[in-house]
């Protein structure tokens, strides 16, 4: 299909194409070095050369993206040298290994410019400081990240960010990288995941290019390694990481590390690495609380509204989501995206009902994080009664009312049925639970104090 009209101007037959690419490759090998060549150019397959467009298939998005950012110009130049005018270089990724001319391009990749040739992972353009919502749980991590992003002097080394899944570690790291890159385009900032670090290391070992690997990693100004818990138990990778780390610290180069837990808690990580990681500033991102979740939802909803013209969100829906969906921000985002997609599809306002329907699975999954026992404990603490009275027989109001509140919250925050809840409240009948739930519903409407208590408890339980 590429050579359907090989005679006309500006098009090359499959044979010509192969030949010119061969020549270009040889020159590239010389100009960018053996190591870079093997990593980035060798895996490419030229699948089309016509109308001034050179189309390549790359085995992964990562490689395509990287070549597109860093070598598109060199490729164009080398084609020009052998007399083939190329205006544009296009990359696509096919999951299967591309079979010469029949490979279907799966996904085009743009080519923004970037100043250096480091083999980092692409940065997500959405992950900036501007789009990061700051609240109590991530205040310190954010402040530390900002400091590093300013790139002034290295005040703590490394910066070690840790916290559970979806709390914004990667977001903050990308934000640092973006900012450093913006303020100092010449700065060699290398961001990659620990997994990629290992992959590159193993590849270098296999291809006997360990010297250039070392050189490369020691030549950066800022090294950022995401999800470093990944290298635990991988001994030679750990070793290499340790040496890289030390070399950079010795040169007073900034290092930023993230992990899902504190350095001391990473199993199968060598002690010398643990203690090295603890030398700098170790900050954790705490689980999100209600306020932070609401803030994030408000910001993301605004962005969604710009993308989904005319979709309206009823008041109370974001608050509901902030209450009900657990701490992982990624889950929150997913919920919001789904809501907007659904609402714009069916042309309806996003109401509480719609949210409950559309997000039933997410809400149910989040519920599992709150147990009836937890609710009973929090409620008895709040009202200063004994936990045993939650399930005991006492009927005086100072005890019965908190018990009913706990029943109500169990119904609202967990997926348990009334009979199940009844069993957890000392084997009470489901009609008793129903009565308690109704009672609290009434009180919530008529008694501001109860409404406030409920609000507070719900918040405590969902954070
Ligand atoms: P982690 O790396 O800690 O698992 P990510 O950084 O990938 O988490 O964050 C998951 C998602 O949540 C991303 O889309 C990110 O933009 C978003 N996110 C997390 N925290 C915040 C925040 N404070 N403000 C805005 N978005 C956030
Ligand atoms: Mg991450």
PDB file of C-alpha atoms and ligand atoms in Angstrom, residues 169-170 226-227 330, ligand 2:
ATOM      1  CA  UNK A 169       3.040  11.725  44.600  1.00  0.00           C
ATOM      2  CA  UNK A 170       3.488  11.430  40.870  1.00  0.00           C
ATOM      3  CA  UNK A 226       9.057   7.436  41.284  1.00  0.00           C
ATOM      4  CA  UNK A 227       7.768   4.415  43.221  1.00  0.00           C
ATOM      5  CA  UNK A 330      -7.766   8.827  41.252  1.00  0.00           C
TER       6      UNK A 330
HETATM    7 MG1  LIG B   2       2.420   7.480  41.309  1.00  0.00          MG
END
